Amino acid sequence: MRTLINILVKELLQLRRDPKILPILFIAPVVQLTILGYAATTDVRRVELAICDLDRSAASRTLADAFTGSSYFRQVVAVDSSDDLDFWLDSSRARIALVVPAGFAADRAAGRPTTVQLIADGSDAMVGTLGLSYAQGTLQRVAEAGGFRLPIELRPQVRYNPDLVSRYFMVPAVLAMIIMIMTMMLSSMALVRESENGTMEQLLVTPLSPGAIITGKLVPYALVGTVEILTALPVVLFWFGVPLRGSLLTLAALTAPFMLCTLSIGLLVSTLARTQQQAMMITTFVFMMPQIYLSGFIFPIQNMPRIFQMITYVVPLRYYVQALRGVFLKGVGLEVLWPQGLAMLGLGAVILTLARLRFRSQVG
Amino acid sequence: MSAQAAPAATAPVVTARELSRTFGAFVAVDRVSFEVAPGEIFGFLGSNGAGKTTTIRILCGLLAPTSGSATVAGFDVTSDAARIKTRIGYMSQKFSLYTDLTVDENLRFWGGTYRLWGSEAERRRDWAIEVAGLAARRRTLVRELPGGYRQRLALGCALLHRPPIVFLDEPTGGVDPEARRRFWDLIDDLSVQGTTVFVTTHSMDEAERCHRVALMHAGRLLALDSVRALKRIFPQGTLLEATCPRPAGALEVLERTPGVIEAALFGDRLHAVCERAGMAPVLARALDDAGNGPAAVRAVPPSLEDVFIRTIRDAEAGGRS
Amino acid sequence: MIRRILAMTVKELLQLRRDWRTAGTLLGMPIVLLLIYGYALSFDVRDIRLAVVDLSHSRASRDTVQSFLSSGYFRHVATIDDTEALDPLFDSGAAQAALVIPAAFADDIAGGRTTELKFVLDGSDSQTASTILGYARQIVASLTPGLYKVEVEPPIGAAPLVWYNPDLKSSIFLVPGLVAFILMVTTVIATTLAVVREKERGTMESLRATPLAAIELLIGKTLPYLLVASLSATGSLTLAWLLFDVPVRGSIGWLAVLTVIYLAGGLGWGVFLSTLAESQQVAFQIALLSSMLPTLLLSGFVFPISSMVQPLQVISHIVPARYFIAALREVVLKGVGPEVWWNDALALVAYGAVVLLLATIRTVRSL
């Protein structure tokens, strides 16, 4: 125990002496979180709309107003001929077009069903899909305002995030990503730096066991990660207003095994790389990018081909993102999230063992 | 033998038997055997890549031998490395203190790795500070210390736990001569107090200060004895030193002269090893005749460097035949 | 001047051939990344985990459930009798959506009365939830004729038409963005590292001692990388076309021109960064941060720029990938010519000119 404290004190002293560490610890996470939190939004709002009103009647204007009056659309142009739409859609200046046919008002007045045309730009499939769905919703609302009801009405009830704010979904994931990047990067440098400076050799002739050296490296960076979270959490909660419906305790209980994973990955990289630069490269391309893409953070796992879905089971970030969303939005506790916690604990244990074995074979 | 010789025969603290280590096809250490007595200053002399560092790393338990065996402080290096580690001090070739920690913080940390706590740790830290002459700079960051101080601090760190054996791998690289002299005074003190010092170097001056010197070349141990005994491979008067005003081509002239076994360049002088004593006039004439003169040739006592070059050439000749 | 640049270019190419790390990063990395992520990334929601609460237990309710399942979007995970039992299913994520069919469902239909279906959704992934809701609406609208045996036409019907990507496959819009992302990250990192490595080794000093002018040095240094990067761009785009069915509707010539301008900008940025960084490690860090994050977040590759807060929309104007992705989608998917994307091309040219100018100024100053 005293041996461990001795290493801890030394690591913390070294961290304190590093002039880059304070900004990295306290400023970087807040800045990253703020920018990423704002940028990473899949909310499709204010879809650029072109209107081609061939009817030019009061009824068609009412319909157009229903579109422009909703926050989902932003009218960029009104054209007189549907041929003119080509340019607006081709140049992506408009993402969706509403064409009101001539005779629209007459049909409406006569109570005949009528049809308007919606043209979506499929080249941005996300905006296209949602734009189309918003447009259909708008049409339905107009019809309902006129007293029409479909015989079967679909009454949606959205749980956890009734307004479908993507920020609530993204910001906790961004937090997870930042913690991952920070702890992985720092710990991937840990052993390589000692090797590069020649102090590793000196450590190894002392009676310190490889296990003690590894543990001594793990704990201080876990502290760093904790500080990181404590700095970033207020931004998540108060700046972005993400509700924390679960308990902080659950959050802590699930963060610990996640950090075990990221720190162990870092240490494993540290035993694989010969220079700090290599360590950084391996971390970025082999561990960081795949984790970001395969965690379900941006791209839902269920949309992936089966084989990639299998791979995601060994991605710790996958479980942590699920856990964070569970704690923040669903307000559930360990009684629901224990499989995620257990999976991370298992992965962390395996990776740490690999790192220790690799370290031991390296020094032997 | 004189004071230069090894202390009386007691159980050796380091033994190596047929120790070998290969890295792939490369043989770094080739069947090396030796023993080191307690309190001895044991020098390992050789050029870069001779296998000195590899041998030390095996003895410190950092590297497993490919074959052969070695014991340090009575423990086997392969099976008992953990116990060896508490009984040795090690100072590696590469400077290895934390430069971003202060003098005191380094001492505290390294002492802690040897489980030195409390008042004992404090006493040893004071001792190391005194040895390194850093009393006024306990709170200075190590990166701000000059090389000589760092070296002595590193030695102090390696000695905090009073190890009976200390391994120093080229401890004085990049240190100015004055600091180097003071460093070696320290090594002498340690030896007097009974600590065994195992030191590698490629500096001949430093090797002269060792009780016994092992000459290593290409992984093999070529010779091992006291410096004085090693020098006896040159019979009295057979080593001649020549100086001449026009040295161009002089080396070849000497090598061609009958009765000269070999010649080597030592800065602006030439050394020639002859088959018998009394060859000085012959060599002087040969140089004069070749137009290098007027040459001055005299018999000189062999330096360790002569011994080193001669031993390597003999070994290589032996290897070829 | 041309000959000296040529000499420099040849030397760089020779070195590049031996330096497998840089060459590999430039050539292999984009293709490997495209292969992996091209398959993995998709917004096309499938396999939606659907729980069913059928309180009606009727033929009509069974038909309704069947319509959901046969749509191909939904996967049935549970049938329960009690809406209370939905909580654990949603909390654990076992169900993403639930269809609740009320007890009166069949009677309402039989009596020709309007009825309603409750559709419960996990909104935590808002993007997926919106998509699922869209699917559910379509399915329910299509149910009416079969159940009521009448055609019910809404007063204002919509005739949706999707241009360029009729099936709204997300790969068709993600892959061009992915190509832009990967090319930017690999070229910036590879060039930065290559130049800084030269600096670390001290060979930059000896080059400076030769009569090469700074501008020649710069051109000679970037030209070979431009060649290699263009090669890997060709490979990536071919792969996008072959494997991910990204159609190339526009002119390949224009595509090449745009790509080269984009790559030149990336290389210029790499060279500029390398004049700032003294060590490979620092170079790698700033190269990564300045290429990966903006290209991922602020280019419209994944996250629509028009939905961002105003300051970020402004910042996105200095991200070259924004223009390249826009132009790429227009050339590749829409098949339109420069009359439409000239402003994007102009922005790319301006970006390239500015960073190359900066790189030249920095190089000259350091001479």
mmCIF file of C-alpha atoms in Angstrom, chain B residues 34-225:
data_model
loop_
_atom_site.group_PDB
_atom_site.id
_atom_site.type_symbol
_atom_site.label_atom_id
_atom_site.label_comp_id
_atom_site.label_asym_id
_atom_site.label_seq_id
_atom_site.Cartn_x
_atom_site.Cartn_y
_atom_site.Cartn_z
ATOM 1 C CA PHE B 34 33.843 -14.627 -14.273
ATOM 2 C CA GLU B 35 33.602 -14.059 -10.540
ATOM 3 C CA VAL B 36 33.571 -10.844 -8.588
ATOM 4 C CA ALA B 37 34.771 -10.666 -4.976
ATOM 5 C CA PRO B 38 33.102 -8.550 -2.274
ATOM 6 C CA GLY B 39 34.372 -4.981 -2.096
ATOM 7 C CA GLU B 40 36.022 -5.245 -5.466
ATOM 8 C CA ILE B 41 35.866 -2.531 -8.140
ATOM 9 C CA PHE B 42 35.275 -4.692 -11.181
ATOM 10 C CA GLY B 43 35.685 -2.935 -14.513
ATOM 11 C CA PHE B 44 34.093 -4.040 -17.746
ATOM 12 C CA LEU B 45 36.023 -2.554 -20.639
ATOM 13 C CA GLY B 46 34.993 -2.706 -24.259
ATOM 14 C CA SER B 47 33.826 -0.697 -27.211
ATOM 15 C CA ASN B 48 30.184 -0.012 -27.960
ATOM 16 C CA GLY B 49 28.329 -3.200 -28.788
ATOM 17 C CA ALA B 50 30.884 -5.404 -27.032
ATOM 18 C CA GLY B 51 28.192 -6.892 -24.808
ATOM 19 C CA LYS B 52 28.885 -4.971 -21.592
ATOM 20 C CA THR B 53 25.418 -3.538 -21.152
ATOM 21 C CA THR B 54 23.745 -6.817 -22.049
ATOM 22 C CA THR B 55 25.804 -8.609 -19.392
ATOM 23 C CA ILE B 56 24.888 -6.028 -16.764
ATOM 24 C CA ARG B 57 21.236 -6.213 -17.700
ATOM 25 C CA ILE B 58 21.302 -9.980 -17.294
ATOM 26 C CA LEU B 59 22.943 -9.661 -13.887
ATOM 27 C CA CYS B 60 20.349 -7.124 -12.768
ATOM 28 C CA GLY B 61 17.531 -9.444 -13.777
ATOM 29 C CA LEU B 62 16.341 -7.177 -16.590
ATOM 30 C CA LEU B 63 17.092 -9.724 -19.273
ATOM 31 C CA ALA B 64 17.061 -13.508 -19.180
ATOM 32 C CA PRO B 65 20.191 -15.281 -20.379
ATOM 33 C CA THR B 66 19.809 -17.523 -23.418
ATOM 34 C CA SER B 67 22.077 -20.098 -21.815
ATOM 35 C CA GLY B 68 24.513 -20.373 -18.947
ATOM 36 C CA SER B 69 23.884 -19.187 -15.437
ATOM 37 C CA ALA B 70 24.761 -16.358 -13.129
ATOM 38 C CA THR B 71 24.295 -15.578 -9.470
ATOM 39 C CA VAL B 72 24.251 -12.206 -7.763
ATOM 40 C CA ALA B 73 24.521 -11.991 -3.983
ATOM 41 C CA GLY B 74 24.044 -15.733 -3.929
ATOM 42 C CA PHE B 75 20.788 -15.744 -5.902
ATOM 43 C CA ASP B 76 20.229 -17.103 -9.357
ATOM 44 C CA VAL B 77 19.409 -14.400 -11.922
ATOM 45 C CA THR B 78 16.749 -16.420 -13.687
ATOM 46 C CA SER B 79 14.849 -17.890 -10.789
ATOM 47 C CA ASP B 80 15.442 -15.338 -8.049
ATOM 48 C CA ALA B 81 15.519 -11.999 -9.815
ATOM 49 C CA ALA B 82 13.086 -10.504 -7.299
ATOM 50 C CA ARG B 83 15.435 -11.151 -4.390
ATOM 51 C CA ILE B 84 18.426 -9.844 -6.300
ATOM 52 C CA LYS B 85 16.657 -6.564 -6.921
ATOM 53 C CA THR B 86 16.553 -5.666 -3.228
ATOM 54 C CA ARG B 87 20.295 -6.224 -2.919
ATOM 55 C CA ILE B 88 21.639 -4.281 -5.854
ATOM 56 C CA GLY B 89 21.845 -0.706 -6.990
ATOM 57 C CA TYR B 90 21.802 0.093 -10.675
ATOM 58 C CA MET B 91 22.637 3.158 -12.646
ATOM 59 C CA SER B 92 21.905 2.800 -16.320
ATOM 60 C CA GLN B 93 23.775 4.241 -19.216
ATOM 61 C CA LYS B 94 20.938 6.545 -20.056
ATOM 62 C CA PHE B 95 20.306 9.225 -17.500
ATOM 63 C CA SER B 96 17.355 7.955 -15.542
ATOM 64 C CA LEU B 97 16.023 10.250 -12.898
ATOM 65 C CA TYR B 98 12.760 12.098 -13.346
ATOM 66 C CA THR B 99 13.851 15.436 -14.688
ATOM 67 C CA ASP B 100 10.475 16.972 -13.914
ATOM 68 C CA LEU B 101 10.773 16.168 -10.217
ATOM 69 C CA THR B 102 12.974 17.953 -7.696
ATOM 70 C CA VAL B 103 16.090 16.440 -6.108
ATOM 71 C CA ASP B 104 14.189 15.679 -2.935
ATOM 72 C CA GLU B 105 11.163 14.236 -4.731
ATOM 73 C CA ASN B 106 13.370 11.915 -6.727
ATOM 74 C CA LEU B 107 15.106 10.669 -3.584
ATOM 75 C CA ARG B 108 11.807 10.164 -1.826
ATOM 76 C CA PHE B 109 10.369 8.228 -4.734
ATOM 77 C CA TRP B 110 13.334 5.997 -5.408
ATOM 78 C CA GLY B 111 13.773 5.363 -1.687
ATOM 79 C CA GLY B 112 10.126 4.355 -1.565
ATOM 80 C CA THR B 113 10.578 1.849 -4.347
ATOM 81 C CA TYR B 114 13.026 0.082 -2.020
ATOM 82 C CA ARG B 115 10.562 0.365 0.855
ATOM 83 C CA LEU B 116 12.610 2.902 2.730
ATOM 84 C CA TRP B 117 10.300 4.877 4.979
ATOM 85 C CA GLY B 118 10.475 7.119 8.028
ATOM 86 C CA SER B 119 13.629 8.227 9.768
ATOM 87 C CA GLU B 120 15.847 5.694 8.035
ATOM 88 C CA ALA B 121 14.717 7.072 4.679
ATOM 89 C CA GLU B 122 15.420 10.587 5.904
ATOM 90 C CA ARG B 123 18.948 9.685 7.000
ATOM 91 C CA ARG B 124 19.689 8.056 3.681
ATOM 92 C CA ARG B 125 18.309 11.023 1.761
ATOM 93 C CA ASP B 126 20.527 13.369 3.752
ATOM 94 C CA TRP B 127 23.447 11.108 3.006
ATOM 95 C CA ALA B 128 22.703 11.065 -0.750
ATOM 96 C CA ILE B 129 22.284 14.840 -0.805
ATOM 97 C CA GLU B 130 25.623 15.243 0.898
ATOM 98 C CA VAL B 131 27.332 12.830 -1.460
ATOM 99 C CA ALA B 132 25.902 14.664 -4.467
ATOM 100 C CA GLY B 133 26.814 18.040 -2.937
ATOM 101 C CA LEU B 134 23.257 19.262 -3.427
ATOM 102 C CA ALA B 135 22.466 20.504 0.082
ATOM 103 C CA ALA B 136 21.471 23.920 -1.242
ATOM 104 C CA ARG B 137 19.424 22.587 -4.122
ATOM 105 C CA ARG B 138 17.079 20.041 -2.612
ATOM 106 C CA ARG B 139 14.114 21.789 -4.168
ATOM 107 C CA THR B 140 15.643 22.283 -7.588
ATOM 108 C CA LEU B 141 14.136 20.424 -10.523
ATOM 109 C CA VAL B 142 16.564 17.795 -11.739
ATOM 110 C CA ARG B 143 16.393 19.093 -15.287
ATOM 111 C CA GLU B 144 18.032 22.306 -14.071
ATOM 112 C CA LEU B 145 21.060 20.512 -12.597
ATOM 113 C CA PRO B 146 24.399 20.289 -14.431
ATOM 114 C CA GLY B 147 25.425 16.843 -15.686
ATOM 115 C CA GLY B 148 27.962 16.091 -12.962
ATOM 116 C CA TYR B 149 25.463 16.722 -10.185
ATOM 117 C CA ARG B 150 22.848 14.607 -11.887
ATOM 118 C CA GLN B 151 25.315 11.759 -12.142
ATOM 119 C CA ARG B 152 26.114 11.830 -8.468
ATOM 120 C CA LEU B 153 22.461 12.193 -7.577
ATOM 121 C CA ALA B 154 21.690 9.143 -9.720
ATOM 122 C CA LEU B 155 24.398 7.245 -7.871
ATOM 123 C CA GLY B 156 22.976 8.463 -4.572
ATOM 124 C CA CYS B 157 19.546 7.161 -5.623
ATOM 125 C CA ALA B 158 21.005 3.808 -6.589
ATOM 126 C CA LEU B 159 22.681 3.550 -3.154
ATOM 127 C CA LEU B 160 19.836 4.709 -0.928
ATOM 128 C CA HIS B 161 19.024 1.191 0.251
ATOM 129 C CA ARG B 162 22.699 0.382 1.007
ATOM 130 C CA PRO B 163 23.006 -2.357 -1.603
ATOM 131 C CA PRO B 164 26.049 -4.622 -1.173
ATOM 132 C CA ILE B 165 26.522 -4.582 -4.950
ATOM 133 C CA VAL B 166 26.147 -1.693 -7.321
ATOM 134 C CA PHE B 167 26.120 -1.896 -11.104
ATOM 135 C CA LEU B 168 27.163 1.227 -12.954
ATOM 136 C CA ASP B 169 26.718 1.198 -16.706
ATOM 137 C CA GLU B 170 28.989 3.847 -18.211
ATOM 138 C CA PRO B 171 28.274 6.197 -15.355
ATOM 139 C CA THR B 172 30.403 9.109 -16.510
ATOM 140 C CA GLY B 173 29.288 9.561 -20.091
ATOM 141 C CA GLY B 174 29.044 13.238 -20.988
ATOM 142 C CA VAL B 175 30.490 14.494 -17.703
ATOM 143 C CA ASP B 176 33.399 16.929 -17.488
ATOM 144 C CA PRO B 177 36.789 15.614 -16.240
ATOM 145 C CA GLU B 178 36.593 17.287 -12.826
ATOM 146 C CA ALA B 179 33.165 15.827 -12.109
ATOM 147 C CA ARG B 180 34.404 12.508 -13.378
ATOM 148 C CA ARG B 181 37.343 12.554 -10.954
ATOM 149 C CA ARG B 182 35.074 13.320 -8.020
ATOM 150 C CA PHE B 183 32.716 10.570 -9.112
ATOM 151 C CA TRP B 184 35.516 8.044 -9.042
ATOM 152 C CA ASP B 185 36.650 9.219 -5.607
ATOM 153 C CA LEU B 186 33.163 8.279 -4.514
ATOM 154 C CA ILE B 187 33.482 4.843 -6.047
ATOM 155 C CA ASP B 188 36.773 4.311 -4.185
ATOM 156 C CA ASP B 189 35.074 5.247 -0.918
ATOM 157 C CA LEU B 190 32.307 2.749 -1.551
ATOM 158 C CA SER B 191 34.768 -0.001 -2.225
ATOM 159 C CA VAL B 192 36.663 0.782 0.968
ATOM 160 C CA GLN B 193 33.380 0.466 2.880
ATOM 161 C CA GLY B 194 32.880 -2.981 1.385
ATOM 162 C CA THR B 195 30.447 -2.318 -1.442
ATOM 163 C CA THR B 196 31.148 -4.242 -4.588
ATOM 164 C CA VAL B 197 31.236 -1.962 -7.606
ATOM 165 C CA PHE B 198 30.639 -3.421 -11.030
ATOM 166 C CA VAL B 199 31.306 -0.730 -13.603
ATOM 167 C CA THR B 200 31.382 -0.663 -17.392
ATOM 168 C CA THR B 201 33.343 1.895 -19.311
ATOM 169 C CA HIS B 202 35.105 2.480 -22.546
ATOM 170 C CA SER B 203 37.448 4.988 -20.986
ATOM 171 C CA MET B 204 40.914 3.616 -20.369
ATOM 172 C CA ASP B 205 41.642 6.118 -17.562
ATOM 173 C CA GLU B 206 38.645 4.888 -15.662
ATOM 174 C CA ALA B 207 39.542 1.265 -16.201
ATOM 175 C CA GLU B 208 42.945 1.972 -14.637
ATOM 176 C CA ARG B 209 41.161 2.755 -11.385
ATOM 177 C CA CYS B 210 39.522 -0.671 -11.195
ATOM 178 C CA HIS B 211 40.906 -3.539 -9.150
ATOM 179 C CA ARG B 212 40.349 -5.932 -11.964
ATOM 180 C CA VAL B 213 39.362 -5.322 -15.550
ATOM 181 C CA ALA B 214 37.503 -7.622 -17.915
ATOM 182 C CA LEU B 215 38.138 -6.928 -21.592
ATOM 183 C CA MET B 216 35.104 -7.620 -23.734
ATOM 184 C CA HIS B 217 34.933 -7.680 -27.472
ATOM 185 C CA ALA B 218 32.160 -8.900 -29.762
ATOM 186 C CA GLY B 219 30.365 -10.573 -26.901
ATOM 187 C CA ARG B 220 33.365 -12.494 -25.656
ATOM 188 C CA LEU B 221 35.457 -12.025 -22.546
ATOM 189 C CA LEU B 222 39.021 -11.811 -23.883
ATOM 190 C CA ALA B 223 41.008 -11.170 -20.740
ATOM 191 C CA LEU B 224 40.374 -10.654 -17.051
ATOM 192 C CA ASP B 225 42.969 -9.570 -14.528
#
